[in-house]
PDB file of C-alpha atoms in Angstrom:
ATOM      1  CA  ALA A   1       6.921   8.808  19.966  1.00 96.00           C
ATOM      2  CA  PRO A   2       6.744   8.210  16.213  1.00 97.00           C
ATOM      3  CA  LEU A   3       3.311   7.489  14.751  1.00 97.00           C
ATOM      4  CA  ALA A   4       2.427   4.745  12.251  1.00 98.00           C
ATOM      5  CA  ILE A   5      -0.976   4.513  10.551  1.00 97.00           C
ATOM      6  CA  LEU A   6      -2.051   1.194   8.973  1.00 96.00           C
ATOM      7  CA  THR A   7      -4.766   1.285   6.305  1.00 93.00           C
ATOM      8  CA  HIS A   8      -6.531  -1.924   5.258  1.00 89.00           C
ATOM      9  CA  GLY A   9      -7.533  -3.121   1.812  1.00 82.00           C
ATOM     10  CA  PHE A  10     -10.862  -3.480   0.003  1.00 80.00           C
ATOM     11  CA  THR A  11     -13.386  -5.742   1.853  1.00 75.00           C
ATOM     12  CA  SER A  12     -10.926  -6.122   4.750  1.00 73.00           C
ATOM     13  CA  ASN A  13     -10.930  -4.611   8.248  1.00 76.00           C
ATOM     14  CA  ARG A  14      -8.664  -3.030  10.827  1.00 80.00           C
ATOM     15  CA  LEU A  15      -7.652  -6.427  12.249  1.00 81.00           C
ATOM     16  CA  HIS A  16      -5.948  -7.343   8.958  1.00 82.00           C
ATOM     17  CA  PHE A  17      -2.508  -6.261  10.184  1.00 90.00           C
ATOM     18  CA  ASN A  18      -2.932  -6.728  13.935  1.00 92.00           C
ATOM     19  CA  TYR A  19       0.385  -8.552  14.137  1.00 95.00           C
ATOM     20  CA  LEU A  20       2.177  -5.635  12.454  1.00 96.00           C
ATOM     21  CA  ALA A  21       0.501  -3.055  14.689  1.00 96.00           C
ATOM     22  CA  GLU A  22       1.674  -4.965  17.768  1.00 97.00           C
ATOM     23  CA  HIS A  23       5.172  -5.364  16.307  1.00 98.00           C
ATOM     24  CA  LEU A  24       5.579  -1.636  15.676  1.00 98.00           C
ATOM     25  CA  ALA A  25       4.096  -0.805  19.078  1.00 98.00           C
ATOM     26  CA  THR A  26       6.684  -2.988  20.836  1.00 98.00           C
ATOM     27  CA  HIS A  27       9.360  -0.873  19.151  1.00 97.00           C
ATOM     28  CA  GLY A  28       7.972   2.347  20.583  1.00 97.00           C
ATOM     29  CA  TYR A  29       5.482   3.461  17.951  1.00 98.00           C
ATOM     30  CA  VAL A  30       2.026   4.851  18.509  1.00 96.00           C
ATOM     31  CA  VAL A  31      -0.047   2.857  15.996  1.00 96.00           C
ATOM     32  CA  LEU A  32      -3.413   3.951  14.626  1.00 95.00           C
ATOM     33  CA  VAL A  33      -5.543   1.546  12.598  1.00 94.00           C
ATOM     34  CA  PRO A  34      -8.663   3.173  11.112  1.00 93.00           C
ATOM     35  CA  GLU A  35     -11.530   1.223   9.586  1.00 91.00           C
ATOM     36  CA  HIS A  36     -12.746   2.503   6.210  1.00 81.00           C
ATOM     37  CA  ILE A  37     -16.445   1.790   6.581  1.00 84.00           C
ATOM     38  CA  GLY A  38     -17.351   2.357   2.921  1.00 75.00           C
ATOM     39  CA  SER A  39     -15.076  -0.415   1.640  1.00 68.00           C
ATOM     40  CA  ASN A  40     -14.522  -2.770   4.553  1.00 68.00           C
ATOM     41  CA  GLU A  41     -15.587  -6.350   5.223  1.00 67.00           C
ATOM     42  CA  GLU A  42     -18.854  -5.295   6.851  1.00 64.00           C
ATOM     43  CA  TYR A  43     -19.761  -3.239   3.780  1.00 49.00           C
ATOM     44  CA  LYS A  44     -19.059  -6.231   1.521  1.00 61.00           C
ATOM     45  CA  GLU A  45     -21.292  -8.497   3.621  1.00 68.00           C
ATOM     46  CA  ALA A  46     -24.112  -5.928   3.564  1.00 63.00           C
ATOM     47  CA  PHE A  47     -23.815  -5.741  -0.229  1.00 53.00           C
ATOM     48  CA  LEU A  48     -23.941  -9.526  -0.553  1.00 63.00           C
ATOM     49  CA  ARG A  49     -27.091  -9.565   1.612  1.00 64.00           C
ATOM     50  CA  GLY A  50     -28.720  -7.169  -0.867  1.00 68.00           C
ATOM     51  CA  GLU A  51     -28.835  -4.276   1.584  1.00 69.00           C
ATOM     52  CA  LEU A  52     -26.694  -2.017  -0.638  1.00 54.00           C
ATOM     53  CA  SER A  53     -27.121  -1.217  -4.318  1.00 61.00           C
ATOM     54  CA  VAL A  54     -23.442  -0.683  -5.182  1.00 70.00           C
ATOM     55  CA  ASP A  55     -20.424  -2.895  -4.475  1.00 71.00           C
ATOM     56  CA  VAL A  56     -18.264   0.150  -3.707  1.00 77.00           C
ATOM     57  CA  SER A  57     -18.818   3.851  -4.211  1.00 83.00           C
ATOM     58  CA  PRO A  58     -16.139   5.631  -6.289  1.00 87.00           C
ATOM     59  CA  ILE A  59     -16.096   8.345  -3.629  1.00 88.00           C
ATOM     60  CA  GLU A  60     -14.055   5.901  -1.504  1.00 90.00           C
ATOM     61  CA  PHE A  61     -10.972   6.979  -3.461  1.00 91.00           C
ATOM     62  CA  TYR A  62     -11.408  10.379  -1.798  1.00 93.00           C
ATOM     63  CA  SER A  63     -12.929   9.429   1.535  1.00 91.00           C
ATOM     64  CA  ARG A  64     -10.256   6.884   2.517  1.00 91.00           C
ATOM     65  CA  PRO A  65      -7.351   9.392   2.559  1.00 95.00           C
ATOM     66  CA  LEU A  66      -9.679  11.898   4.224  1.00 94.00           C
ATOM     67  CA  ASP A  67     -10.375   9.277   6.945  1.00 94.00           C
ATOM     68  CA  ILE A  68      -6.666   9.401   7.785  1.00 96.00           C
ATOM     69  CA  THR A  69      -6.498  13.210   7.731  1.00 96.00           C
ATOM     70  CA  PHE A  70      -9.564  13.345   9.984  1.00 94.00           C
ATOM     71  CA  LEU A  71      -7.973  10.798  12.334  1.00 95.00           C
ATOM     72  CA  LEU A  72      -4.761  12.835  12.573  1.00 96.00           C
ATOM     73  CA  ASP A  73      -6.763  16.002  13.288  1.00 95.00           C
ATOM     74  CA  GLU A  74      -8.718  14.244  16.032  1.00 94.00           C
ATOM     75  CA  LEU A  75      -5.530  12.891  17.586  1.00 94.00           C
ATOM     76  CA  LYS A  76      -3.816  16.266  17.538  1.00 92.00           C
ATOM     77  CA  ASN A  77      -6.787  17.909  19.256  1.00 92.00           C
ATOM     78  CA  ASN A  78      -7.210  15.155  21.860  1.00 91.00           C
ATOM     79  CA  SER A  79      -5.878  16.207  25.258  1.00 88.00           C
ATOM     80  CA  GLU A  80      -5.137  12.589  26.240  1.00 87.00           C
ATOM     81  CA  PHE A  81      -2.516  12.361  23.483  1.00 86.00           C
ATOM     82  CA  LYS A  82      -1.031  15.826  24.032  1.00 85.00           C
ATOM     83  CA  GLY A  83       2.742  15.610  23.958  1.00 89.00           C
ATOM     84  CA  LEU A  84       2.768  11.886  23.103  1.00 93.00           C
ATOM     85  CA  VAL A  85       3.268  12.014  19.328  1.00 95.00           C
ATOM     86  CA  ASN A  86       6.240  13.455  17.469  1.00 95.00           C
ATOM     87  CA  TRP A  87       4.477  15.111  14.537  1.00 94.00           C
ATOM     88  CA  GLU A  88       7.696  15.159  12.516  1.00 96.00           C
ATOM     89  CA  GLN A  89       7.750  11.342  12.620  1.00 97.00           C
ATOM     90  CA  VAL A  90       4.465  10.212  11.029  1.00 98.00           C
ATOM     91  CA  GLY A  91       4.347   7.319   8.558  1.00 98.00           C
ATOM     92  CA  VAL A  92       1.590   5.376   6.842  1.00 98.00           C
ATOM     93  CA  LEU A  93       1.490   1.780   5.579  1.00 98.00           C
ATOM     94  CA  GLY A  94      -1.295   0.318   3.461  1.00 96.00           C
ATOM     95  CA  HIS A  95      -2.227  -2.928   1.741  1.00 94.00           C
ATOM     96  CA  SER A  96      -3.936  -3.159  -1.676  1.00 92.00           C
ATOM     97  CA  PHE A  97      -6.639  -0.428  -1.742  1.00 91.00           C
ATOM     98  CA  GLY A  98      -5.004   0.746   1.482  1.00 93.00           C
ATOM     99  CA  GLY A  99      -1.736   1.040  -0.432  1.00 95.00           C
ATOM    100  CA  THR A 100      -3.406   3.295  -2.969  1.00 95.00           C
ATOM    101  CA  THR A 101      -4.893   5.253  -0.063  1.00 95.00           C
ATOM    102  CA  ALA A 102      -1.442   5.656   1.480  1.00 97.00           C
ATOM    103  CA  LEU A 103       0.125   6.845  -1.790  1.00 98.00           C
ATOM    104  CA  ALA A 104      -2.684   9.360  -2.309  1.00 96.00           C
ATOM    105  CA  ILE A 105      -2.221  10.929   1.109  1.00 97.00           C
ATOM    106  CA  ALA A 106       1.564  10.868   0.561  1.00 98.00           C
ATOM    107  CA  GLY A 107       1.190  13.193  -2.425  1.00 97.00           C
ATOM    108  CA  ALA A 108      -0.018  11.226  -5.484  1.00 97.00           C
ATOM    109  CA  PRO A 109      -3.323  12.780  -6.630  1.00 95.00           C
ATOM    110  CA  ILE A 110      -6.059  10.596  -8.115  1.00 94.00           C
ATOM    111  CA  ASN A 111      -5.367  10.687 -11.862  1.00 94.00           C
ATOM    112  CA  ILE A 112      -8.819  11.462 -13.277  1.00 91.00           C
ATOM    113  CA  ALA A 113      -7.499  12.165 -16.793  1.00 91.00           C
ATOM    114  CA  ARG A 114      -5.634   8.855 -17.040  1.00 93.00           C
ATOM    115  CA  ILE A 115      -8.523   6.840 -15.618  1.00 92.00           C
ATOM    116  CA  SER A 116     -10.947   8.486 -18.040  1.00 90.00           C
ATOM    117  CA  GLN A 117      -8.744   7.648 -21.014  1.00 90.00           C
ATOM    118  CA  ILE A 118      -7.952   4.049 -20.062  1.00 90.00           C
ATOM    119  CA  CYS A 119     -11.318   2.966 -18.703  1.00 90.00           C
ATOM    120  CA  GLN A 120     -13.294   4.288 -21.679  1.00 83.00           C
ATOM    121  CA  ASN A 121     -11.334   2.052 -24.036  1.00 72.00           C
ATOM    122  CA  ASN A 122     -13.098  -1.031 -22.595  1.00 66.00           C
ATOM    123  CA  ARG A 123     -10.135  -3.206 -23.458  1.00 68.00           C
ATOM    124  CA  PRO A 124     -10.201  -6.670 -21.829  1.00 63.00           C
ATOM    125  CA  SER A 125      -7.615  -7.072 -19.079  1.00 72.00           C
ATOM    126  CA  LEU A 126      -6.287  -9.866 -16.880  1.00 76.00           C
ATOM    127  CA  ASN A 127      -5.551  -7.217 -14.246  1.00 85.00           C
ATOM    128  CA  ILE A 128      -8.354  -7.770 -11.724  1.00 85.00           C
ATOM    129  CA  SER A 129      -7.607  -4.498  -9.936  1.00 89.00           C
ATOM    130  CA  MET A 130      -8.749  -2.556 -13.014  1.00 89.00           C
ATOM    131  CA  LEU A 131     -12.338  -3.407 -12.053  1.00 85.00           C
ATOM    132  CA  LEU A 132     -11.863  -1.296  -8.938  1.00 86.00           C
ATOM    133  CA  GLN A 133      -9.597   1.321 -10.488  1.00 90.00           C
ATOM    134  CA  CYS A 134     -12.160   2.040 -13.202  1.00 90.00           C
ATOM    135  CA  ARG A 135     -14.767   2.845 -10.549  1.00 89.00           C
ATOM    136  CA  ALA A 136     -12.881   6.128 -10.226  1.00 91.00           C
ATOM    137  CA  ASN A 137     -14.125   7.025 -13.708  1.00 91.00           C
ATOM    138  CA  TYR A 138     -17.392   8.025 -12.006  1.00 90.00           C
ATOM    139  CA  LEU A 139     -15.783  10.437  -9.545  1.00 90.00           C
ATOM    140  CA  PRO A 140     -17.004  14.042  -9.507  1.00 83.00           C
ATOM    141  CA  PRO A 141     -14.526  16.522 -11.041  1.00 76.00           C
ATOM    142  CA  VAL A 142     -13.172  17.995  -7.798  1.00 75.00           C
ATOM    143  CA  ASN A 143      -9.661  18.656  -6.519  1.00 73.00           C
ATOM    144  CA  SER A 144      -8.090  15.208  -6.212  1.00 75.00           C
ATOM    145  CA  ASN A 145      -4.994  16.345  -4.301  1.00 83.00           C
ATOM    146  CA  LEU A 146      -5.398  14.613  -0.945  1.00 94.00           C
ATOM    147  CA  LYS A 147      -1.828  15.081   0.282  1.00 96.00           C
ATOM    148  CA  ASP A 148      -1.322  15.519   4.024  1.00 97.00           C
ATOM    149  CA  PRO A 149       2.061  17.195   4.724  1.00 97.00           C
ATOM    150  CA  ARG A 150       2.264  15.513   8.129  1.00 97.00           C
ATOM    151  CA  ILE A 151       3.067  12.193   6.424  1.00 98.00           C
ATOM    152  CA  LYS A 152       6.859  11.836   6.238  1.00 98.00           C
ATOM    153  CA  ALA A 153       7.263   8.280   4.855  1.00 98.00           C
ATOM    154  CA  VAL A 154       4.996   5.756   3.124  1.00 98.00           C
ATOM    155  CA  ALA A 155       5.168   1.966   2.770  1.00 98.00           C
ATOM    156  CA  VAL A 156       2.716   0.067   0.562  1.00 98.00           C
ATOM    157  CA  VAL A 157       2.032  -3.640   0.047  1.00 96.00           C
ATOM    158  CA  ASN A 158       0.423  -4.914  -3.189  1.00 96.00           C
ATOM    159  CA  PRO A 159      -0.963  -1.457  -4.105  1.00 97.00           C
ATOM    160  CA  MET A 160      -2.962  -0.706  -7.261  1.00 95.00           C
ATOM    161  CA  THR A 161      -1.372   2.227  -9.026  1.00 96.00           C
ATOM    162  CA  SER A 162      -1.117   1.797 -12.801  1.00 94.00           C
ATOM    163  CA  SER A 163      -4.188   3.794 -13.844  1.00 93.00           C
ATOM    164  CA  ILE A 164      -5.636   5.328 -10.708  1.00 95.00           C
ATOM    165  CA  LEU A 165      -2.300   7.141 -10.175  1.00 96.00           C
ATOM    166  CA  GLY A 166       0.008   6.544 -13.152  1.00 96.00           C
ATOM    167  CA  PRO A 167       3.387   8.187 -13.791  1.00 96.00           C
ATOM    168  CA  GLU A 168       1.956  11.701 -13.589  1.00 96.00           C
ATOM    169  CA  SER A 169       0.868  11.193  -9.965  1.00 96.00           C
ATOM    170  CA  MET A 170       3.555   8.791  -8.705  1.00 97.00           C
ATOM    171  CA  SER A 171       6.241  11.290  -9.719  1.00 97.00           C
ATOM    172  CA  LYS A 172       4.727  13.864  -7.341  1.00 97.00           C
ATOM    173  CA  ILE A 173       5.567  11.833  -4.216  1.00 98.00           C
ATOM    174  CA  ALA A 174       8.510  13.556  -2.542  1.00 98.00           C
ATOM    175  CA  ILE A 175       8.860  11.485   0.644  1.00 98.00           C
ATOM    176  CA  PRO A 176      10.647   8.120   1.199  1.00 98.00           C
ATOM    177  CA  THR A 177       8.582   5.326  -0.354  1.00 98.00           C
ATOM    178  CA  MET A 178       8.726   1.538  -0.072  1.00 98.00           C
ATOM    179  CA  ILE A 179       6.737  -0.838  -2.310  1.00 98.00           C
ATOM    180  CA  LEU A 180       6.454  -4.534  -1.374  1.00 98.00           C
ATOM    181  CA  ALA A 181       4.829  -7.118  -3.636  1.00 97.00           C
ATOM    182  CA  GLY A 182       4.385 -10.759  -4.598  1.00 95.00           C
ATOM    183  CA  SER A 183       5.407 -12.074  -8.008  1.00 94.00           C
ATOM    184  CA  LYS A 184       2.253 -14.234  -8.315  1.00 93.00           C
ATOM    185  CA  ASP A 185      -0.287 -11.626  -7.303  1.00 93.00           C
ATOM    186  CA  ILE A 186      -3.261 -12.001  -9.660  1.00 92.00           C
ATOM    187  CA  VAL A 187      -5.261  -9.194  -8.011  1.00 91.00           C
ATOM    188  CA  THR A 188      -2.702  -6.392  -8.397  1.00 94.00           C
ATOM    189  CA  PRO A 189      -0.128  -7.891 -10.817  1.00 93.00           C
ATOM    190  CA  PHE A 190       3.467  -7.172  -9.855  1.00 94.00           C
ATOM    191  CA  ILE A 191       4.799  -5.775 -13.137  1.00 93.00           C
ATOM    192  CA  GLU A 192       1.928  -3.400 -13.901  1.00 93.00           C
ATOM    193  CA  GLU A 193       0.996  -2.336 -10.376  1.00 96.00           C
ATOM    194  CA  GLN A 194       4.337  -2.284  -8.539  1.00 96.00           C
ATOM    195  CA  ALA A 195       7.388  -2.616 -10.839  1.00 95.00           C
ATOM    196  CA  HIS A 196       6.353  -0.011 -13.426  1.00 95.00           C
ATOM    197  CA  PRO A 197       5.158   2.441 -10.732  1.00 96.00           C
ATOM    198  CA  PHE A 198       8.519   2.063  -8.963  1.00 97.00           C
ATOM    199  CA  LEU A 199      10.127   3.376 -12.168  1.00 96.00           C
ATOM    200  CA  TRP A 200       7.822   6.405 -12.048  1.00 97.00           C
ATOM    201  CA  LEU A 201       8.893   7.411  -8.529  1.00 98.00           C
ATOM    202  CA  THR A 202      11.276  10.368  -8.490  1.00 97.00           C
ATOM    203  CA  THR A 203      11.795  10.608  -4.732  1.00 97.00           C
ATOM    204  CA  GLU A 204      15.401  10.154  -3.629  1.00 96.00           C
ATOM    205  CA  ASN A 205      14.707   7.317  -1.191  1.00 98.00           C
ATOM    206  CA  LYS A 206      12.700   4.523  -2.797  1.00 98.00           C
ATOM    207  CA  TYR A 207      12.673   0.738  -2.394  1.00 98.00           C
ATOM    208  CA  LEU A 208      11.048  -2.147  -4.253  1.00 98.00           C
ATOM    209  CA  GLY A 209      10.751  -5.543  -2.580  1.00 98.00           C
ATOM    210  CA  VAL A 210       9.327  -8.693  -4.140  1.00 97.00           C
ATOM    211  CA  MET A 211       8.535 -12.103  -2.672  1.00 97.00           C
ATOM    212  CA  VAL A 212       9.016 -14.657  -5.444  1.00 96.00           C
ATOM    213  CA  GLY A 213       5.960 -16.883  -5.430  1.00 94.00           C
ATOM    214  CA  GLY A 214       4.095 -14.534  -3.104  1.00 94.00           C
ATOM    215  CA  ASN A 215       0.542 -13.444  -3.855  1.00 92.00           C
ATOM    216  CA  HIS A 216      -1.924 -10.774  -2.769  1.00 90.00           C
ATOM    217  CA  SER A 217      -2.321 -12.220   0.734  1.00 89.00           C
ATOM    218  CA  SER A 218       1.202 -13.404   1.511  1.00 91.00           C
ATOM    219  CA  THR A 219       1.572 -10.841   4.306  1.00 91.00           C
ATOM    220  CA  SER A 220      -1.980 -11.119   5.672  1.00 88.00           C
ATOM    221  CA  ALA A 221      -2.882 -12.448   9.094  1.00 84.00           C
ATOM    222  CA  ASP A 222      -4.495 -15.888   9.180  1.00 73.00           C
ATOM    223  CA  GLU A 223      -7.507 -14.424  10.983  1.00 65.00           C
ATOM    224  CA  GLY A 224      -9.937 -12.965   8.489  1.00 52.00           C
ATOM    225  CA  SER A 225      -8.589 -14.846   5.474  1.00 54.00           C
ATOM    226  CA  GLU A 226     -10.021 -18.280   6.319  1.00 54.00           C
ATOM    227  CA  ASN A 227     -12.793 -17.904   3.733  1.00 52.00           C
ATOM    228  CA  PHE A 228     -10.519 -16.803   0.894  1.00 54.00           C
ATOM    229  CA  PRO A 229     -10.325 -19.104  -2.160  1.00 54.00           C
ATOM    230  CA  GLY A 230      -7.135 -21.136  -2.213  1.00 58.00           C
ATOM    231  CA  ILE A 231      -5.688 -19.108  -5.083  1.00 56.00           C
ATOM    232  CA  LEU A 232      -5.971 -15.919  -3.015  1.00 58.00           C
ATOM    233  CA  LYS A 233      -4.600 -17.315   0.242  1.00 61.00           C
ATOM    234  CA  GLY A 234      -1.061 -16.388   1.124  1.00 61.00           C
ATOM    235  CA  SER A 235       1.606 -18.953   0.357  1.00 68.00           C
ATOM    236  CA  HIS A 236       4.035 -19.326   3.275  1.00 85.00           C
ATOM    237  CA  SER A 237       2.339 -16.345   4.876  1.00 89.00           C
ATOM    238  CA  GLU A 238       4.344 -16.793   8.088  1.00 93.00           C
ATOM    239  CA  LEU A 239       7.429 -15.866   6.050  1.00 96.00           C
ATOM    240  CA  GLY A 240       5.619 -12.994   4.324  1.00 95.00           C
ATOM    241  CA  ARG A 241       4.585 -11.592   7.694  1.00 95.00           C
ATOM    242  CA  SER A 242       8.126 -11.840   9.043  1.00 97.00           C
ATOM    243  CA  TYR A 243       9.460 -10.012   5.955  1.00 98.00           C
ATOM    244  CA  LEU A 244       6.914  -7.228   6.319  1.00 97.00           C
ATOM    245  CA  LYS A 245       7.699  -6.780  10.011  1.00 97.00           C
ATOM    246  CA  ALA A 246      11.430  -6.600   9.321  1.00 98.00           C
ATOM    247  CA  MET A 247      11.322  -4.321   6.285  1.00 98.00           C
ATOM    248  CA  SER A 248       8.636  -1.918   7.536  1.00 98.00           C
ATOM    249  CA  LEU A 249      10.429  -1.434  10.867  1.00 98.00           C
ATOM    250  CA  ALA A 250      13.775  -0.846   9.129  1.00 98.00           C
ATOM    251  CA  PHE A 251      12.089   1.612   6.745  1.00 98.00           C
ATOM    252  CA  PHE A 252      10.316   3.621   9.444  1.00 98.00           C
ATOM    253  CA  GLU A 253      13.296   3.601  11.818  1.00 98.00           C
ATOM    254  CA  THR A 254      15.513   4.916   9.007  1.00 98.00           C
ATOM    255  CA  HIS A 255      13.165   7.510   7.528  1.00 98.00           C
ATOM    256  CA  LEU A 256      11.071   8.575  10.514  1.00 98.00           C
ATOM    257  CA  ARG A 257      13.497   8.271  13.429  1.00 96.00           C
ATOM    258  CA  ASP A 258      16.599   8.938  11.306  1.00 96.00           C
ATOM    259  CA  ARG A 259      18.424   5.972  12.850  1.00 96.00           C
ATOM    260  CA  SER A 260      21.549   5.275  10.826  1.00 96.00           C
ATOM    261  CA  ASP A 261      21.995   1.837  12.439  1.00 96.00           C
ATOM    262  CA  TYR A 262      18.862   0.614  10.614  1.00 97.00           C
ATOM    263  CA  LYS A 263      19.859   1.962   7.202  1.00 96.00           C
ATOM    264  CA  PRO A 264      22.013  -1.094   6.277  1.00 96.00           C
ATOM    265  CA  LEU A 265      18.891  -3.247   6.704  1.00 97.00           C
ATOM    266  CA  LEU A 266      17.307  -1.490   3.721  1.00 97.00           C
ATOM    267  CA  SER A 267      19.564  -3.339   1.315  1.00 97.00           C
ATOM    268  CA  SER A 268      19.606  -6.299  -1.054  1.00 97.00           C
ATOM    269  CA  THR A 269      22.198  -7.899   1.250  1.00 97.00           C
ATOM    270  CA  TYR A 270      19.910  -7.818   4.284  1.00 97.00           C
ATOM    271  CA  ALA A 271      16.949  -9.028   2.228  1.00 97.00           C
ATOM    272  CA  LYS A 272      19.065 -11.962   1.103  1.00 97.00           C
ATOM    273  CA  THR A 273      20.100 -12.645   4.708  1.00 97.00           C
ATOM    274  CA  ILE A 274      16.530 -12.996   5.989  1.00 97.00           C
ATOM    275  CA  SER A 275      15.226 -14.608   2.780  1.00 97.00           C
ATOM    276  CA  ASN A 276      13.968 -18.189   2.866  1.00 97.00           C
ATOM    277  CA  GLN A 277      14.069 -20.372  -0.261  1.00 96.00           C
ATOM    278  CA  GLN A 278      10.397 -21.255   0.215  1.00 96.00           C
ATOM    279  CA  LEU A 279       9.514 -17.590  -0.411  1.00 96.00           C
ATOM    280  CA  PRO A 280      12.624 -15.744  -1.653  1.00 97.00           C
ATOM    281  CA  LEU A 281      12.780 -12.030  -0.903  1.00 97.00           C
ATOM    282  CA  TYR A 282      14.593  -9.474  -3.076  1.00 97.00           C
ATOM    283  CA  LEU A 283      15.004  -5.735  -2.557  1.00 98.00           C
ATOM    284  CA  VAL A 284      16.289  -3.068  -4.951  1.00 97.00           C
ATOM    285  CA  LYS A 285      16.755   0.684  -4.636  1.00 97.00           C
ATOM    286  CA  SER A 286      17.043   1.399  -8.362  1.00 95.00           C
ATOM    287  CA  LEU A 287      15.642   0.007 -11.595  1.00 94.00           C
ATOM    288  CA  THR A 288      15.508   1.246 -15.192  1.00 92.00           C
ATOM    289  CA  SER A 289      13.112   0.609 -18.041  1.00 89.00           C
ATOM    290  CA  LYS A 290      15.986  -0.947 -19.989  1.00 89.00           C
ATOM    291  CA  GLN A 291      16.730  -3.417 -17.191  1.00 91.00           C
ATOM    292  CA  LEU A 292      13.080  -4.331 -16.930  1.00 88.00           C
ATOM    293  CA  ASN A 293      12.823  -4.878 -20.685  1.00 86.00           C
ATOM    294  CA  GLN A 294      15.923  -7.103 -20.589  1.00 87.00           C
ATOM    295  CA  ALA A 295      14.345  -9.148 -17.796  1.00 83.00           C
ATOM    296  CA  TYR A 296      11.430  -9.998 -20.100  1.00 80.00           C
ATOM    297  CA  GLY A 297      13.767 -11.377 -22.722  1.00 80.00           C
ATOM    298  CA  SER A 298      11.384 -10.018 -25.329  1.00 77.00           C
ATOM    299  CA  THR A 299       9.098  -7.046 -25.921  1.00 78.00           C
ATOM    300  CA  PRO A 300       7.117  -6.494 -22.704  1.00 77.00           C
ATOM    301  CA  PRO A 301       3.310  -6.720 -23.066  1.00 75.00           C
ATOM    302  CA  THR A 302       2.915  -3.282 -21.461  1.00 80.00           C
ATOM    303  CA  PRO A 303       5.667  -0.682 -21.957  1.00 82.00           C
ATOM    304  CA  PRO A 304       6.934   0.789 -18.672  1.00 81.00           C
TER     305      PRO A 304
END
């Protein structure tokens, strides 16, 4: 069977995408959902209780991808799973920090040089994710290539990428890649963290989906997000969840199982077919800097 790994975001937990894990499992996937204990919900609560001295250790940028590599090693050496997994059909999907984790293990090394340059400028930013990205400025100078060759396709939702990876790292991803986002995401802003990075991808099979009006939690399960401030709660999240189920399955079926009958679903036409006017969904396979500049109607605040 094909294998899908789901990696959760910062201060979240492995139940974040329970609905997606069940959806993929019903279509014949083995689904693994690790919990990243150094940046999960339990860690956040311990920090808020004063039991920890740091909100998140920068080493999490390394340890999260290594969690997945360790998990794959354990699975491969476990006799109970012998013969169950097709190791040529392994994909990973991540949300937010989990998206960055997924891109790192897919072949985009942590960009220490870029982070050092940008985060030492101390320029004010409305990009909330830079607070977390700049934590990587304190990483030890070790090999930041965390690529695991067993990963054959990667899908990411609301990832942070602009500085922690940048064009130098995103261009190194050689496997099929899908980026999904919300146009009103104030945590990982769409243009800087998803649209520009899509331009930097050089892999042959790449997709960019955007939910107009969607935010950072538009694909999240209701459980676990009850305490979120209103501005962070997903708008029409039932639609966002249905989009993620449809697009992630089509993506993995096409690029892991090589099923040609699912390939037409990875199109702007199919996105339009399942789109609802309350949360419109768009999907593109190509985009240029010139097109993006024209969309602004003026000089963009940050050049692609």
